Amino acid sequence: MQNSAVFVPHFHWDREWYEPFQVFRHRLVAALDTVLETAESNPDFRFTVDGQMAAIEDYLEMRPENRERLVALVSGGRLAIGPWLILLDEFLCSGETVVRNLQMGWAAAAELGGSMPIGYLPDMFGHIAQMPQILARAGIEHAALWRGVPGSVEGHAFRWRAPDGSEVRTEFLFDGYDNGLDVLLVPDRIGRALGQYAEATADRWGTDPLLAMAGTDHNAPDPQLAAWLRRASSDERAITIATLDEYIREHVRDEVSSVVTGELRSHVRGNILPGVLSVRLGLKQRMAVAERTIDHAERMNALWSRRDDTPFLSLAWHKIIESAAHDSVVGSGTDETCDQVDARLAEAAQTARAVRDAALAEAAALVPSDGHLVANPLPFARTAAVEVDVVAPPEGHVLAATAADGSVRPVQLISQAPTVLSDERMDASQLERVLRRIHRRELFGRLIDTYELTPGSLVFHLAEVPSSGPFDLMILRGKVAEAAAAHPGEWRVLTLEEPRATALALVDVPASGLASFRVGPTDRTPVLPTEFVPATATDRTLANGLVEVAVTADGTLDVTGADGSVLRGVGRLVDGGDRGDSYNYGPPAQDVLVSEPAEVAVKVLEDGPLRARTRITRVYAWPAALSADRDVRSGETVPTPVETLVEVRAGEPFVRVSTSFLNRSADHRLRFHVPLPEPVTGSASAGQFAVTPRGLTAEGGWGEHPIPTFPAESFVSAGAAHVLLDHASEYEVVGDGSELAVTLLRAIGSISVNIHPFRDEPAATEIAAPGAQDLGLRVENRFAVLPPAAGWQQANAVALADLFRNDVLVARGTAPAGDRLPPDATGIRVDGTDVSVSAVRRVTTEDGGTGTEVRLVAMSDTGAGARVTGAFTEATTVDLLGRPLSTTPAADGLDLALGPWEIRTVVVR
């Protein structure tokens, strides 16, 4: 039995949850006031601030006068802060967001005396496979966590190994981050209670001292804690107060033998609350949009802008990371809390969009206004379908897209806009009202090209790019006033736009590069690239030479790949009841599954040659809600049309699928099923710098039903089915391995329920969250189905998922119309199979110069070779905190040999 114990005073602070941020901050300020006062009055006191700097930043914003007091305690080792900016949900954001979270937290802590060098992850709902490598490549050797650890770990620590082989010693908080509180319930009996706890857990500790985490959610420790523990300490059992860092670095001595590799998602010693993956779909989608927008903004700013917009990008990143908190993006808060998260993510995306668009505008200034600029955010060349607004061709003329090198590609007309924007009759005395609509030259969002003024008639001809000379509004005002006086009575005012059309053009864009093109009539014969087959659509089929889709009678899809593999019945929708809460799915005792539509209608929208589209409308009778006892689905049904847009594009080996419906039912879960040609024994999903294999079951325990629903960020693969994803999603392989099911919606009405069929312990107070039902909202999802029978590597799923998620960026040129198109330009190019690039951004180097940081990941268990080329002459390898490791000349490019699943960061200049 242990003859010593170490108490770690701390709190766990949910920045927002069942109360919104500002309410919790009011409590936070009072709690940290108490901590500072207690520490300053008692030199034995230590405190660990939950591993996240957001709590410190939020405090100092209200108490700036206490900054130096806080610095003194941190510098003296009595207050442990950092290393994270926020305690995030690791599965509901990108790997890059995880890295930036650590970087921003570490930097913020450095300004206040330095970070605790422990990867403290106390309350996340499971942990990603690559976390040990992320910590190790930031120079952090230790972690501490609770949830997700498998039952094979018997002690209080284990070696946690990432797929690349990196390891961190990990303190296992097997009884949670509040295991010391029960010992402290009766201050005069701490010694006896500690003895009982030590005896009950003796097998865990070996010869190391017992760790008692003395804290819980949203409360500072009692100021008398140190005095209580001094009285309870004895020769029989010595008690020490320490920070978590001090406990791990100064008090533990035993060798750690247990090794755990990969992600931690076991239910054995703590609930991992898997339902957070699918509740409040909108937050997951907006997180993906914000992350994608800031990624594109950083790449455009680094490669194509003369302006350093790092302050704006830092602001956007801060808001994204705040929103990634484990009670924020997960959607387990009240409606008002989730509304704030939603707004914060929107603000992050807006800030990033401004930077992105400003960089594009700089490049577009070299493109004539009758042309378009296309920017490729990906580090490999691509041929992209680009949708633009153009002047409609005269009847009998063919449109084509002409590139800067003179090559001509076909164009697909999508739609044509009306030319009459207004047709009004008014008295001559009212003509001045019409003129007030004109702002310099703009009218109705277009520019006045010419006008015709005749007795009783004023006709405006508008264009996006005027072909006439200068326009003088003051001259027009004078002419109209004179004509109105000379011809009183009724006038006709007609506003006409030049014939406009929406066109789809095929454009070659270099790696991380820029290209430009014009769309207009041509006498030449436009041709597709030789490797492209035109996309086509008939009443029930779509095809492009690489993938073929047949729409069946029930509205599902039979998808055939180029290798002849067939996925039948893709898109079977299965709707069932959900009597759970924001944390866990819970089926009603008498569930009713609805999978057959009452009606099916199919309509071809576009028949190629660049893009073919078909819309399938299926009407389902979904129960309106659960019954009053919540264990039976209502007999009242709501007819719900679900529109499925099916699309194939020339040159793409996958079929794009979008679903959309107006949700009028409560308490239900809807899933998109992909039946598999043969049953499988497992699956794999990509996200956070790894592709993680999983079986068909989950390890149970603790009181939470081990439902095998798993996270996927960029794609999920099961047998011959590979689904490319737009945002972090939940999936499950069901039917004994025969079907892949991706969750489209989980609608529930409470943060937590006290009695749950799949969870013994309430996850929170039973608080209503009607907004989580998504009632009256249009629910939309988009993904793609990739059918090759080979595995995800042979199917090139890593690169294709990047291609699917990252559209090219398009801007209208602003140089004089008719000028020559500028030549194409290449940015950073990365060649290599199974190599993903998670960041390209502008950084300041140690000597005060500017460099471009490129973060690469080998998405393979055998490693990968990568060649990086661009306008640079040297490359410096840095760790994940940006600290230089080695520099090499790179005038002819940089060749990298990446180990299995290795994350490598280089700064080129």
Short mmCIF file of N, CA and C in Angstrom, two decimals, residues 470-562:
data_model
loop_
_atom_site.label_atom_id
_atom_site.label_comp_id
_atom_site.label_asym_id
_atom_site.label_seq_id
_atom_site.Cartn_x
_atom_site.Cartn_y
_atom_site.Cartn_z
N PRO A 470 -16.88 56.45 -71.18
CA PRO A 470 -17.24 56.94 -69.85
C PRO A 470 -18.72 57.28 -69.75
N PHE A 471 -19.24 57.16 -68.54
CA PHE A 471 -20.64 57.49 -68.26
C PHE A 471 -20.67 58.67 -67.30
N ASP A 472 -21.47 59.69 -67.63
CA ASP A 472 -21.54 60.90 -66.81
C ASP A 472 -22.97 61.02 -66.28
N LEU A 473 -23.16 60.75 -65.01
CA LEU A 473 -24.49 60.79 -64.40
C LEU A 473 -25.06 62.20 -64.40
N MET A 474 -24.23 63.21 -64.23
CA MET A 474 -24.73 64.59 -64.18
C MET A 474 -25.30 65.00 -65.54
N ILE A 475 -24.67 64.57 -66.62
CA ILE A 475 -25.19 64.87 -67.96
C ILE A 475 -26.55 64.19 -68.14
N LEU A 476 -26.66 62.93 -67.71
CA LEU A 476 -27.93 62.21 -67.82
C LEU A 476 -29.02 62.94 -67.04
N ARG A 477 -28.71 63.37 -65.82
CA ARG A 477 -29.71 64.08 -65.02
C ARG A 477 -30.25 65.30 -65.77
N GLY A 478 -29.34 66.04 -66.37
CA GLY A 478 -29.75 67.24 -67.11
C GLY A 478 -30.64 66.90 -68.30
N LYS A 479 -30.25 65.86 -69.05
CA LYS A 479 -31.03 65.47 -70.22
C LYS A 479 -32.43 64.99 -69.82
N VAL A 480 -32.52 64.21 -68.76
CA VAL A 480 -33.82 63.69 -68.32
C VAL A 480 -34.71 64.82 -67.84
N ALA A 481 -34.15 65.75 -67.08
CA ALA A 481 -34.95 66.87 -66.59
C ALA A 481 -35.51 67.69 -67.75
N GLU A 482 -34.65 67.92 -68.75
CA GLU A 482 -35.08 68.68 -69.92
C GLU A 482 -36.17 67.93 -70.69
N ALA A 483 -36.00 66.59 -70.87
CA ALA A 483 -36.99 65.80 -71.61
C ALA A 483 -38.31 65.71 -70.85
N ALA A 484 -38.26 65.59 -69.53
CA ALA A 484 -39.48 65.50 -68.72
C ALA A 484 -40.28 66.78 -68.80
N ALA A 485 -39.58 67.91 -68.81
CA ALA A 485 -40.28 69.19 -68.90
C ALA A 485 -40.91 69.36 -70.28
N ALA A 486 -40.23 68.86 -71.32
CA ALA A 486 -40.72 69.04 -72.69
C ALA A 486 -41.84 68.05 -73.02
N HIS A 487 -41.90 66.92 -72.30
CA HIS A 487 -42.87 65.87 -72.62
C HIS A 487 -43.53 65.38 -71.33
N PRO A 488 -44.42 66.16 -70.76
CA PRO A 488 -45.11 65.73 -69.55
C PRO A 488 -46.04 64.56 -69.87
N GLY A 489 -46.53 63.91 -68.78
CA GLY A 489 -47.42 62.77 -68.95
C GLY A 489 -46.72 61.45 -68.67
N GLU A 490 -47.24 60.34 -69.20
CA GLU A 490 -46.73 59.01 -68.87
C GLU A 490 -45.44 58.69 -69.63
N TRP A 491 -44.51 58.11 -68.91
CA TRP A 491 -43.24 57.65 -69.47
C TRP A 491 -43.09 56.15 -69.19
N ARG A 492 -42.36 55.51 -70.08
CA ARG A 492 -41.98 54.11 -69.85
C ARG A 492 -40.48 54.06 -69.55
N VAL A 493 -40.13 53.39 -68.45
CA VAL A 493 -38.71 53.21 -68.09
C VAL A 493 -38.41 51.71 -68.14
N LEU A 494 -37.51 51.32 -69.02
CA LEU A 494 -37.18 49.92 -69.25
C LEU A 494 -35.71 49.70 -68.91
N THR A 495 -35.42 48.72 -68.07
CA THR A 495 -34.04 48.39 -67.71
C THR A 495 -33.73 47.01 -68.25
N LEU A 496 -32.77 46.94 -69.17
CA LEU A 496 -32.41 45.69 -69.83
C LEU A 496 -30.98 45.31 -69.51
N GLU A 497 -30.77 44.05 -69.25
CA GLU A 497 -29.41 43.55 -69.05
C GLU A 497 -28.99 42.80 -70.31
N GLU A 498 -27.70 42.87 -70.61
CA GLU A 498 -27.21 42.06 -71.72
C GLU A 498 -27.52 40.60 -71.42
N PRO A 499 -27.79 39.80 -72.41
CA PRO A 499 -28.12 38.39 -72.17
C PRO A 499 -27.01 37.71 -71.38
N ARG A 500 -27.35 37.13 -70.21
CA ARG A 500 -26.36 36.47 -69.35
C ARG A 500 -26.67 34.98 -69.27
N ALA A 501 -25.64 34.23 -69.00
CA ALA A 501 -25.80 32.78 -68.86
C ALA A 501 -24.83 32.30 -67.79
N THR A 502 -25.19 31.19 -67.16
CA THR A 502 -24.27 30.49 -66.26
C THR A 502 -23.61 29.38 -67.06
N ALA A 503 -22.31 29.40 -67.07
CA ALA A 503 -21.57 28.43 -67.88
C ALA A 503 -20.61 27.64 -67.01
N LEU A 504 -20.39 26.40 -67.38
CA LEU A 504 -19.44 25.53 -66.71
C LEU A 504 -18.26 25.34 -67.65
N ALA A 505 -17.08 25.71 -67.18
CA ALA A 505 -15.88 25.61 -68.01
C ALA A 505 -14.88 24.66 -67.37
N LEU A 506 -14.08 24.02 -68.18
CA LEU A 506 -13.05 23.11 -67.70
C LEU A 506 -11.71 23.84 -67.80
N VAL A 507 -11.01 23.96 -66.65
CA VAL A 507 -9.81 24.79 -66.59
C VAL A 507 -8.67 23.99 -65.97
N ASP A 508 -7.50 24.02 -66.60
CA ASP A 508 -6.28 23.43 -66.03
C ASP A 508 -5.65 24.45 -65.08
N VAL A 509 -5.39 24.03 -63.85
CA VAL A 509 -4.81 24.94 -62.86
C VAL A 509 -3.56 24.29 -62.27
N PRO A 510 -2.43 25.01 -62.25
CA PRO A 510 -1.20 24.43 -61.70
C PRO A 510 -1.30 24.18 -60.19
N ALA A 511 -0.32 23.48 -59.66
CA ALA A 511 -0.26 23.19 -58.23
C ALA A 511 -0.18 24.48 -57.42
N SER A 512 -1.05 24.63 -56.45
CA SER A 512 -1.13 25.84 -55.60
C SER A 512 -1.08 27.09 -56.46
N GLY A 513 -1.64 26.99 -57.68
CA GLY A 513 -1.36 28.02 -58.66
C GLY A 513 -2.55 28.80 -59.14
N LEU A 514 -2.25 29.64 -60.13
CA LEU A 514 -3.23 30.53 -60.73
C LEU A 514 -3.34 30.25 -62.22
N ALA A 515 -4.56 30.35 -62.72
CA ALA A 515 -4.81 30.26 -64.16
C ALA A 515 -5.92 31.25 -64.49
N SER A 516 -6.03 31.61 -65.76
CA SER A 516 -7.11 32.50 -66.17
C SER A 516 -7.68 32.02 -67.49
N PHE A 517 -8.91 32.44 -67.77
CA PHE A 517 -9.57 32.01 -69.00
C PHE A 517 -10.67 33.01 -69.35
N ARG A 518 -11.07 32.96 -70.60
CA ARG A 518 -12.22 33.72 -71.09
C ARG A 518 -13.25 32.76 -71.65
N VAL A 519 -14.50 33.11 -71.50
CA VAL A 519 -15.58 32.36 -72.14
C VAL A 519 -16.21 33.24 -73.20
N GLY A 520 -16.31 32.73 -74.41
CA GLY A 520 -16.93 33.50 -75.48
C GLY A 520 -17.13 32.64 -76.71
N PRO A 521 -17.81 33.18 -77.73
CA PRO A 521 -18.00 32.43 -78.98
C PRO A 521 -16.66 32.11 -79.63
N THR A 522 -16.59 30.99 -80.31
CA THR A 522 -15.35 30.59 -80.95
C THR A 522 -15.65 29.93 -82.29
N ASP A 523 -14.68 30.05 -83.22
CA ASP A 523 -14.78 29.35 -84.49
C ASP A 523 -14.01 28.03 -84.44
N ARG A 524 -13.24 27.85 -83.38
CA ARG A 524 -12.43 26.63 -83.23
C ARG A 524 -13.27 25.54 -82.56
N THR A 525 -12.82 24.31 -82.70
CA THR A 525 -13.53 23.19 -82.09
C THR A 525 -12.94 22.90 -80.71
N PRO A 526 -13.70 23.18 -79.66
CA PRO A 526 -13.17 22.89 -78.32
C PRO A 526 -13.13 21.39 -78.08
N VAL A 527 -12.09 20.95 -77.35
CA VAL A 527 -11.94 19.51 -77.10
C VAL A 527 -11.64 19.29 -75.62
N LEU A 528 -12.14 18.16 -75.12
CA LEU A 528 -11.81 17.73 -73.77
C LEU A 528 -10.38 17.22 -73.72
N PRO A 529 -9.76 17.22 -72.53
CA PRO A 529 -8.46 16.54 -72.41
C PRO A 529 -8.60 15.08 -72.87
N THR A 530 -7.54 14.55 -73.43
CA THR A 530 -7.62 13.22 -74.04
C THR A 530 -8.07 12.15 -73.06
N GLU A 531 -7.74 12.30 -71.77
CA GLU A 531 -8.10 11.27 -70.80
C GLU A 531 -9.53 11.41 -70.27
N PHE A 532 -10.23 12.47 -70.70
CA PHE A 532 -11.58 12.72 -70.20
C PHE A 532 -12.63 12.15 -71.15
N VAL A 533 -13.65 11.54 -70.56
CA VAL A 533 -14.83 11.09 -71.30
C VAL A 533 -15.99 12.01 -70.90
N PRO A 534 -16.80 12.48 -71.84
CA PRO A 534 -17.90 13.39 -71.47
C PRO A 534 -18.84 12.76 -70.44
N ALA A 535 -19.32 13.59 -69.55
CA ALA A 535 -20.36 13.16 -68.61
C ALA A 535 -21.70 13.17 -69.33
N THR A 536 -22.52 12.18 -69.05
CA THR A 536 -23.83 12.07 -69.72
C THR A 536 -24.89 11.70 -68.70
N ALA A 537 -26.14 12.01 -69.02
CA ALA A 537 -27.27 11.62 -68.19
C ALA A 537 -28.44 11.27 -69.09
N THR A 538 -29.09 10.16 -68.78
CA THR A 538 -30.35 9.80 -69.42
C THR A 538 -31.42 9.76 -68.32
N ASP A 539 -32.59 9.22 -68.64
CA ASP A 539 -33.67 9.20 -67.65
C ASP A 539 -33.26 8.55 -66.34
N ARG A 540 -32.45 7.50 -66.40
CA ARG A 540 -32.13 6.74 -65.18
C ARG A 540 -30.65 6.44 -65.02
N THR A 541 -29.78 7.03 -65.82
CA THR A 541 -28.35 6.73 -65.70
C THR A 541 -27.52 8.00 -65.80
N LEU A 542 -26.36 7.93 -65.19
CA LEU A 542 -25.32 8.95 -65.35
C LEU A 542 -24.00 8.21 -65.52
N ALA A 543 -23.09 8.79 -66.32
CA ALA A 543 -21.82 8.12 -66.56
C ALA A 543 -20.79 9.13 -67.03
N ASN A 544 -19.51 8.78 -66.83
CA ASN A 544 -18.42 9.63 -67.34
C ASN A 544 -17.19 8.82 -67.73
N GLY A 545 -17.36 7.52 -67.94
CA GLY A 545 -16.24 6.68 -68.33
C GLY A 545 -15.45 6.14 -67.16
N LEU A 546 -15.60 6.75 -65.98
CA LEU A 546 -14.89 6.30 -64.78
C LEU A 546 -15.84 5.73 -63.74
N VAL A 547 -17.06 6.22 -63.75
CA VAL A 547 -18.07 5.75 -62.82
C VAL A 547 -19.42 5.82 -63.52
N GLU A 548 -20.27 4.86 -63.23
CA GLU A 548 -21.61 4.83 -63.84
C GLU A 548 -22.64 4.67 -62.74
N VAL A 549 -23.75 5.39 -62.87
CA VAL A 549 -24.79 5.37 -61.86
C VAL A 549 -26.11 5.01 -62.53
N ALA A 550 -26.82 4.05 -61.93
CA ALA A 550 -28.16 3.70 -62.38
C ALA A 550 -29.13 3.98 -61.24
N VAL A 551 -30.18 4.74 -61.52
CA VAL A 551 -31.19 5.04 -60.51
C VAL A 551 -32.24 3.94 -60.55
N THR A 552 -32.44 3.28 -59.40
CA THR A 552 -33.37 2.15 -59.36
C THR A 552 -34.79 2.64 -59.04
N ALA A 553 -35.73 1.70 -59.06
CA ALA A 553 -37.14 2.05 -58.87
C ALA A 553 -37.41 2.68 -57.52
N ASP A 554 -36.66 2.27 -56.48
CA ASP A 554 -36.91 2.83 -55.14
C ASP A 554 -36.10 4.09 -54.86
N GLY A 555 -35.40 4.60 -55.90
CA GLY A 555 -34.65 5.84 -55.74
C GLY A 555 -33.25 5.66 -55.23
N THR A 556 -32.82 4.43 -54.98
CA THR A 556 -31.43 4.21 -54.59
C THR A 556 -30.57 4.10 -55.85
N LEU A 557 -29.26 3.99 -55.66
CA LEU A 557 -28.32 4.05 -56.77
C LEU A 557 -27.52 2.76 -56.86
N ASP A 558 -27.32 2.30 -58.05
CA ASP A 558 -26.33 1.25 -58.31
C ASP A 558 -25.13 1.94 -58.94
N VAL A 559 -24.00 1.88 -58.26
CA VAL A 559 -22.81 2.61 -58.67
C VAL A 559 -21.75 1.61 -59.11
N THR A 560 -21.26 1.78 -60.34
CA THR A 560 -20.27 0.88 -60.90
C THR A 560 -18.97 1.64 -61.14
N GLY A 561 -17.86 1.10 -60.62
CA GLY A 561 -16.56 1.72 -60.79
C GLY A 561 -15.87 1.28 -62.06
N ALA A 562 -14.75 1.94 -62.36
CA ALA A 562 -14.00 1.61 -63.58
C ALA A 562 -13.45 0.20 -63.53
#
